Short mmCIF file of C-alpha atoms in Angstrom, two decimals:
data_model
loop_
_atom_site.label_atom_id
_atom_site.label_comp_id
_atom_site.label_asym_id
_atom_site.label_seq_id
_atom_site.Cartn_x
_atom_site.Cartn_y
_atom_site.Cartn_z
CA MET A 1 84.81 65.30 108.58
CA ALA A 2 82.16 66.48 105.99
CA MET A 3 83.40 68.44 102.95
CA ALA A 4 80.98 71.09 103.86
CA ALA A 5 82.92 71.55 107.70
CA ILE A 6 86.17 73.19 105.70
CA ARG A 7 83.98 74.32 102.93
CA GLY A 8 83.40 78.42 102.77
CA ALA A 9 87.11 80.16 103.94
CA PRO A 10 85.93 83.23 104.40
CA THR A 11 85.42 85.67 101.50
CA ASP A 12 87.89 88.71 102.57
CA LEU A 13 91.39 87.38 103.98
CA PRO A 14 92.25 87.75 107.54
CA ARG A 15 91.79 91.88 109.13
CA SER A 16 95.71 90.79 110.22
CA THR A 17 96.27 90.88 106.18
CA ARG A 18 94.38 93.66 104.59
CA TRP A 19 96.96 96.38 104.30
CA ARG A 20 96.52 99.95 104.07
CA LYS A 21 98.90 100.67 100.50
CA GLY A 22 102.91 100.78 102.02
CA THR A 23 102.39 98.65 105.18
CA VAL A 24 102.85 94.96 104.13
CA ASN A 25 106.24 93.57 104.59
CA CYS A 26 106.50 89.94 103.91
CA ASP A 27 109.73 87.85 103.66
CA PHE A 28 109.58 85.98 101.94
CA GLY A 29 112.12 85.66 99.13
CA GLN A 30 114.64 83.80 100.72
CA ALA A 31 112.92 80.53 101.10
CA LEU A 32 111.81 81.24 96.71
CA GLY A 33 116.03 81.67 96.49
CA VAL A 34 116.40 78.00 98.72
CA GLU A 35 113.95 75.85 96.85
CA MET A 36 115.50 74.51 93.59
CA SER A 37 112.11 72.33 93.33
CA LEU A 38 109.18 74.56 94.03
CA THR A 39 106.76 74.36 92.60
CA VAL A 40 104.44 76.65 90.00
CA ILE A 41 100.66 77.01 89.37
CA ALA A 42 100.17 78.84 86.71
CA CYS A 43 96.98 81.05 86.90
CA ASP A 44 94.67 82.79 85.81
CA GLU A 45 90.81 84.18 85.70
CA SER A 46 87.81 84.56 83.19
CA ALA A 47 84.54 86.77 83.94
CA SER A 48 86.70 89.32 86.08
CA GLU A 49 84.25 92.69 86.08
CA GLY A 50 86.28 93.98 88.79
CA GLU A 51 84.27 95.19 91.79
CA ASN A 52 81.71 95.59 89.08
CA LEU A 53 80.06 92.81 90.68
CA ILE A 54 76.07 92.56 90.69
CA ALA A 55 75.65 94.60 87.13
CA SER A 56 78.63 92.76 86.04
CA GLN A 57 77.38 90.66 82.58
CA HIS A 58 79.21 87.16 83.70
CA PRO A 59 77.06 86.40 86.75
CA VAL A 60 80.56 83.18 88.05
CA PHE A 61 83.66 85.22 88.35
CA VAL A 62 86.33 81.21 87.98
CA HIS A 63 89.39 81.37 88.70
CA GLY A 64 91.93 78.50 86.53
CA SER A 65 95.59 77.01 88.19
CA THR A 66 97.31 74.78 87.02
CA SER A 67 100.57 72.53 87.51
CA LEU A 68 101.52 71.12 84.31
CA PRO A 69 105.47 71.77 84.08
CA LEU A 70 106.58 74.25 81.65
CA SER A 71 107.63 71.85 78.81
CA ASP A 72 104.36 69.85 79.53
CA ALA A 73 102.32 73.19 78.63
CA GLN A 74 104.42 74.01 75.14
CA GLU A 75 103.65 70.93 73.89
CA PHE A 76 99.23 70.58 75.14
CA ILE A 77 99.23 73.87 73.59
CA ALA A 78 101.07 72.94 70.74
CA ARG A 79 98.57 69.86 69.57
CA LEU A 80 95.34 72.21 70.67
CA ARG A 81 96.46 74.53 68.38
CA VAL A 82 97.43 71.86 65.61
CA ALA A 83 93.16 70.14 66.91
CA THR A 84 92.30 73.86 66.17
CA ARG A 85 93.60 74.92 63.13
CA ALA A 86 94.43 78.42 65.31
CA GLN A 87 95.89 80.94 63.58
CA ALA A 88 95.82 83.75 66.49
CA PRO A 89 99.57 84.15 68.51
CA GLU A 90 98.24 84.22 71.93
CA MET A 91 95.80 80.19 72.19
CA LYS A 92 92.67 81.49 74.56
CA SER A 93 90.00 80.07 76.11
CA GLY A 94 87.49 81.76 74.15
CA SER A 95 88.82 80.31 70.55
CA VAL A 96 88.74 77.17 71.99
CA LEU A 97 85.19 77.38 73.44
CA THR A 98 83.19 77.92 69.85
CA PRO A 99 81.53 74.70 68.64
CA ARG A 100 83.85 73.67 66.20
CA ASN A 101 86.68 72.86 68.51
CA ARG A 102 84.70 71.53 71.83
CA ALA A 103 85.58 68.05 69.98
CA ALA A 104 89.18 69.08 70.60
CA LEU A 105 89.09 70.64 73.80
CA LEU A 106 87.10 67.91 74.66
CA ASP A 107 90.23 65.74 74.03
CA ALA A 108 92.70 67.80 75.09
CA LEU A 109 91.30 68.13 78.87
CA PRO A 110 92.17 64.68 80.39
CA ALA A 111 95.58 65.15 79.72
CA LEU A 112 95.48 68.46 82.57
CA ASP A 113 94.04 65.37 85.21
CA GLY A 114 95.37 65.98 88.09
CA GLN A 115 97.23 68.71 87.52
CA ALA A 116 94.51 71.11 87.10
CA ASN A 117 92.21 73.66 89.56
CA ILE A 118 88.47 75.77 88.63
CA TYR A 119 87.53 77.55 90.97
CA PHE A 120 83.92 79.72 91.51
CA VAL A 121 82.84 82.18 93.67
CA ASP A 122 79.29 83.79 92.50
CA LYS A 123 79.64 86.99 92.17
CA SER A 124 75.91 87.70 93.56
CA TYR A 125 77.04 85.41 96.90
CA PHE A 126 79.61 87.01 97.92
CA ILE A 127 78.57 90.59 97.87
CA THR A 128 76.15 89.67 99.99
CA ALA A 129 79.32 87.57 102.25
CA LYS A 130 80.59 91.58 102.29
CA MET A 131 77.60 92.90 103.08
CA ILE A 132 77.44 90.53 106.10
CA VAL A 133 81.69 90.76 107.09
CA LEU A 134 81.25 95.00 106.95
CA THR A 135 77.84 95.27 108.54
CA LEU A 136 76.58 92.75 111.68
CA ALA A 137 80.62 91.12 111.87
CA GLU A 138 82.39 94.28 111.71
CA LEU A 139 80.16 95.71 114.93
CA GLY A 140 80.60 92.09 116.20
CA GLU A 141 83.81 91.72 116.63
CA ARG A 142 83.83 95.31 118.01
CA ASN A 143 82.25 94.16 120.67
CA GLY A 144 84.61 91.05 121.46
CA GLN A 145 81.58 88.33 120.03
CA ASP A 146 83.62 86.74 116.10
CA VAL A 147 81.31 86.31 113.85
CA HIS A 148 83.68 85.92 110.59
CA LEU A 149 85.66 83.37 111.34
CA SER A 150 83.31 81.03 114.02
CA GLY A 151 81.56 79.43 110.50
CA LEU A 152 78.68 81.80 111.63
CA GLY A 153 79.22 84.63 109.05
CA ARG A 154 78.82 81.59 106.33
CA TYR A 155 75.62 80.57 108.08
CA LEU A 156 74.54 83.61 107.47
CA THR A 157 75.18 84.53 104.37
CA ASP A 158 74.39 81.49 102.97
CA LEU A 159 70.99 80.94 104.18
CA LEU A 160 70.48 85.58 103.21
CA HIS A 161 71.78 84.82 99.46
CA ARG A 162 69.09 81.37 99.28
CA LYS A 163 66.06 82.97 100.70
CA GLY A 164 66.32 86.66 100.49
CA PRO A 165 64.94 87.15 97.01
CA ARG A 166 62.20 85.03 97.52
CA ALA A 167 62.00 87.12 100.78
CA VAL A 168 61.68 90.50 99.88
CA GLY A 169 60.62 90.25 96.21
CA ARG A 170 64.13 89.83 93.11
CA GLY A 171 63.91 93.57 92.33
CA ARG A 172 64.22 94.77 96.10
CA TRP A 173 66.76 92.46 96.56
CA ASP A 174 69.16 93.14 93.44
CA ALA A 175 68.43 96.95 94.39
CA LEU A 176 69.57 95.93 97.40
CA LEU A 177 73.16 94.45 96.68
CA LEU A 178 73.16 97.25 93.77
CA ALA A 179 73.43 100.18 96.22
CA PHE A 180 76.30 98.31 99.16
CA ASN A 181 78.14 96.99 95.96
CA ASP A 182 78.22 100.71 94.89
CA VAL A 183 79.05 102.07 98.17
CA ILE A 184 82.16 100.06 99.31
CA ARG A 185 84.09 99.43 95.81
CA SER A 186 86.80 101.14 95.91
CA TYR A 187 86.95 103.54 92.22
CA ALA A 188 84.11 105.99 94.77
CA ARG A 189 86.63 106.05 98.21
CA ALA A 190 88.95 107.15 95.14
CA GLY A 191 87.09 109.02 92.58
CA SER A 192 86.20 112.86 92.78
CA LYS A 193 82.41 111.27 93.45
CA ALA A 194 81.97 109.68 96.28
CA ALA A 195 78.86 107.72 96.30
CA SER A 196 75.91 108.01 99.07
CA VAL A 197 75.22 105.52 101.71
CA TRP A 198 71.28 106.51 101.62
CA PRO A 199 70.27 104.75 98.39
CA PHE A 200 72.05 101.53 100.58
CA PHE A 201 69.92 102.91 103.48
CA VAL A 202 66.65 103.71 101.18
CA ALA A 203 66.75 100.10 99.86
CA LEU A 204 67.93 98.01 103.44
CA ALA A 205 64.63 100.15 104.59
CA ASN A 206 62.97 98.63 102.52
CA ALA A 207 63.76 95.22 101.93
CA ARG A 208 62.71 95.06 106.19
CA MET A 209 59.52 95.91 105.36
CA ASN A 210 58.19 93.76 102.20
CA CYS A 211 60.58 90.63 104.13
CA SER A 212 58.35 87.62 104.02
CA ASP A 213 60.29 85.56 106.17
CA ARG A 214 61.34 85.26 109.97
CA GLN A 215 64.75 84.06 109.56
CA VAL A 216 65.54 86.69 106.92
CA SER A 217 63.83 89.10 107.99
CA GLU A 218 66.46 88.93 111.55
CA ILE A 219 69.38 88.65 109.71
CA LEU A 220 68.15 92.59 107.42
CA THR A 221 68.02 93.55 110.86
CA GLU A 222 71.20 93.42 112.21
CA VAL A 223 72.61 94.50 109.31
CA TRP A 224 69.95 97.62 109.56
CA GLU A 225 71.94 97.96 113.49
CA ALA A 226 74.99 97.82 111.99
CA ARG A 227 74.38 99.96 108.80
CA HIS A 228 76.48 103.19 110.70
CA LEU A 229 79.13 101.27 109.53
CA THR A 230 79.28 102.19 105.78
CA LEU A 231 79.44 105.19 106.22
CA GLU A 232 83.22 104.80 107.88
CA HIS A 233 83.30 103.40 103.76
CA VAL A 234 82.15 107.05 102.44
CA ASN A 235 85.75 109.30 101.07
CA ALA A 236 87.58 107.10 102.93
CA ASP A 237 91.19 106.79 101.72
CA PRO A 238 92.20 104.95 98.81
CA VAL A 239 93.16 101.88 99.81
CA GLU A 240 94.62 99.11 97.22
CA PHE A 241 93.80 96.36 98.98
CA ARG A 242 90.47 96.72 96.97
CA GLU A 243 87.69 94.95 99.15
CA LEU A 244 85.15 94.14 96.64
CA ASP A 245 87.35 91.82 93.66
CA PRO A 246 87.23 88.36 94.71
CA LEU A 247 90.96 88.20 92.70
CA ALA A 248 92.64 87.95 96.00
CA PRO A 249 90.69 85.65 98.43
CA SER A 250 90.23 83.60 95.30
CA LEU A 251 93.76 83.04 95.09
CA ALA A 252 93.97 82.69 99.18
CA THR A 253 90.96 79.83 98.41
CA VAL A 254 92.64 78.85 95.13
CA SER A 255 95.79 77.88 97.33
CA MET A 256 94.37 75.74 100.30
CA THR A 257 93.42 73.80 97.19
CA TRP A 258 96.43 73.33 96.10
CA HIS A 259 97.83 72.34 99.21
CA MET A 260 95.51 69.19 99.22
CA ARG A 261 96.12 68.40 95.69
CA LEU A 262 100.06 68.17 96.26
CA GLY A 263 101.17 68.35 99.98
CA VAL A 264 104.56 70.31 98.61
CA PRO A 265 105.63 73.95 98.23
CA PHE A 266 104.76 75.85 95.23
CA GLU A 267 104.45 79.25 93.51
CA PHE A 268 101.52 81.11 91.67
CA LEU A 269 102.72 83.12 88.87
CA HIS A 270 99.55 84.77 87.31
CA ASP A 271 98.42 86.63 84.34
CA ARG A 272 98.78 90.74 85.12
CA HIS A 273 96.12 91.61 86.55
CA SER A 274 96.02 95.68 88.35
CA LEU A 275 95.25 94.15 91.23
CA LEU A 276 97.82 92.38 91.51
CA THR A 277 100.68 94.82 92.93
CA GLU A 278 103.74 93.99 94.97
CA SER A 279 102.09 94.31 99.01
CA VAL A 280 99.35 92.29 97.81
CA ARG A 281 100.91 89.95 96.38
CA ASP A 282 102.36 89.63 99.68
CA ALA A 283 99.48 90.05 101.37
CA ILE A 284 97.62 86.54 99.75
CA VAL A 285 101.23 84.93 100.49
CA ALA A 286 101.01 85.95 104.30
CA GLY A 287 96.47 85.44 104.38
CA ALA A 288 97.69 81.57 103.00
CA ARG A 289 100.01 80.37 104.85
CA ALA A 290 98.38 82.77 108.87
CA PRO A 291 96.64 79.47 110.79
CA LEU A 292 93.49 79.63 110.30
CA SER A 293 90.35 77.80 111.65
CA LEU A 294 86.35 77.87 110.47
CA GLY A 295 84.86 76.99 113.78
CA GLU A 296 86.25 74.04 116.01
CA HIS A 297 87.42 72.46 112.63
CA ALA A 298 91.19 74.34 111.79
CA LEU A 299 91.11 74.82 107.32
CA PRO A 300 94.45 73.20 105.72
CA ARG A 301 97.11 76.31 105.08
CA ALA A 302 99.24 76.27 102.08
CA ASP A 303 103.15 76.71 101.89
CA LEU A 304 102.28 79.05 99.64
CA ARG A 305 106.13 80.66 98.75
CA GLY A 306 105.59 84.06 96.96
CA ILE A 307 103.35 84.66 93.45
CA ARG A 308 105.21 86.13 90.34
CA VAL A 309 103.11 87.62 87.57
CA ILE A 310 103.85 87.40 83.90
CA ASP A 311 101.90 89.26 80.92
CA SER A 312 100.52 84.91 78.98
CA ARG A 313 101.69 85.78 75.76
CA LEU A 314 104.82 84.66 77.25
CA ASP A 315 104.28 81.80 79.06
CA ALA A 316 102.07 78.52 78.02
CA ARG A 317 101.34 77.18 81.52
CA VAL A 318 99.03 80.61 82.00
CA GLN A 319 98.07 79.84 78.68
CA VAL A 320 96.69 76.65 79.46
CA ALA A 321 95.32 78.41 82.59
CA ASP A 322 92.83 81.00 80.87
CA ILE A 323 92.22 77.24 79.11
CA LEU A 324 90.18 75.94 82.58
CA ALA A 325 89.37 79.35 83.08
CA GLY A 326 87.42 79.91 80.06
CA THR A 327 86.31 75.96 80.63
CA GLY A 328 85.37 77.33 84.49
CA ARG A 329 82.95 80.09 83.18
CA GLU A 330 81.18 77.74 79.93
CA VAL A 331 80.45 75.06 82.55
CA ALA A 332 79.40 78.02 85.13
CA GLN A 333 76.76 79.05 82.55
CA MET A 334 74.80 75.51 81.27
CA ALA A 335 74.65 74.57 85.11
CA ALA A 336 73.22 78.03 85.41
CA GLY A 337 70.51 76.95 82.89
CA GLY A 338 69.93 73.66 84.75
CA THR A 339 72.75 71.39 82.72
CA LEU A 340 74.99 69.09 84.62
CA ASP A 341 75.09 66.41 82.32
CA ASP A 342 77.11 67.61 80.15
CA PRO A 343 80.41 65.80 78.59
CA LEU A 344 82.00 68.98 79.51
CA GLN A 345 81.55 68.95 82.74
CA THR A 346 82.31 65.19 83.46
CA VAL A 347 85.37 65.59 81.22
CA VAL A 348 86.46 68.76 84.67
CA HIS A 349 84.41 67.59 87.22
CA GLU A 350 88.27 66.43 89.63
CA MET A 351 88.95 69.55 88.55
CA LEU A 352 86.38 71.59 90.40
CA ASP A 353 87.28 72.84 93.63
CA PHE A 354 85.34 71.36 96.21
CA ASN A 355 85.97 75.25 97.53
CA VAL A 356 83.15 77.29 95.66
CA MET A 357 81.47 79.96 97.56
CA SER A 358 78.15 79.96 96.98
CA SER A 359 74.93 78.98 98.90
CA GLY A 360 74.56 75.61 99.73
CA GLY A 361 72.50 73.81 96.46
CA SER A 362 73.22 76.45 94.04
CA PRO A 363 74.36 76.07 90.39
CA VAL A 364 78.44 75.62 90.65
CA ASP A 365 77.53 74.07 93.52
CA LEU A 366 74.72 71.16 92.76
CA LEU A 367 78.22 70.87 89.58
CA VAL A 368 80.45 70.67 92.41
CA GLU A 369 78.61 68.41 94.14
CA ARG A 370 77.22 66.21 91.19
CA ALA A 371 79.87 62.99 92.46
CA PRO A 372 82.69 62.65 94.97
CA LEU A 373 85.92 64.68 93.91
CA ARG A 374 88.84 62.18 94.88
CA TYR A 375 91.24 64.57 95.20
CA TRP A 376 89.31 65.85 98.05
CA GLU A 377 88.96 61.87 99.67
CA ASP A 378 92.20 61.02 99.09
CA TRP A 379 93.15 64.22 101.40
CA TRP A 380 90.54 62.76 103.84
CA ALA A 381 91.42 59.42 103.53
CA ARG A 382 95.38 60.49 104.33
CA GLN A 383 94.30 62.78 107.77
CA ALA A 384 92.93 59.82 109.34
CA PRO A 385 95.19 58.68 112.86
CA SER A 386 97.37 55.30 111.44
#
């Protein structure tokens, strides 16, 4: 199985784990009580702007995580603090990513080899995927067609994301995604004034009428025929599981990669985040553990036992995760500018999550694909029949 065969886990959790507030009941507490050697994966994110995806300051959402034990994380932070002459009570990625501290960061990062993961979500890809999922895939599901988990949804999203801007013009494409973002984001549903669907309908019609690519035109036509489904998101009841926040699906995907890296039961320890309520955390755990396939390929499922949240100031492991996430943002920005061989990109390469959420050939996809990932190859070798 090639890497691309299982890349592209869905951009949201399986429908069975997407509940409204108060209806989640995932019993994993007992398991936490008996697993004395449960591995802790500390997590943090960078460039998170909630459901503001298209008008955001940072085009790539980055999630960093580490399996570094607490004592090792404390030592890592202490050494980095000395090397950078840090004075702040908490080590943050912003301070170590300054030009004067670059050498210290490059010296420190190799200590995390095999114990770090950096996951990328291209925000424009994510919103494109949501447009597919909530329109034509939803309509297909109501008609008995499995577009979402068959692999077709990923294929359509990839094609639309790669070819859409050129086919309809960058201005029209951005207007389309921005209008869809405004309709779906939960603040509009929970607020006193919900966004209207009409700007989205107008932007979609404008893109269809000015499309120069047959394949893109066909996909936009399918979205157009399912456009009425977006009406269900206007004045809908407020939801706890925010549809357009990439954090929850990122955790579900990252859990799969940590399963491939470690192959042992683990829990996430995450920096505090407004999305990570108890019921949402339960839903993520249920989704990470549930059987799932993409086309004919069964996806690796993680033995994720739970998710705890903590103030990053209280745990050195989460501070290491913050540094990883910030470093990921830095190397993604360099890739967007056409640089793929910077020393910082080289030193973190084995830390990159193979399952980048972007279209093939995008800057972050090229960054991940620039060289084989050892942990991926080792995992795949273990799957071969003996």
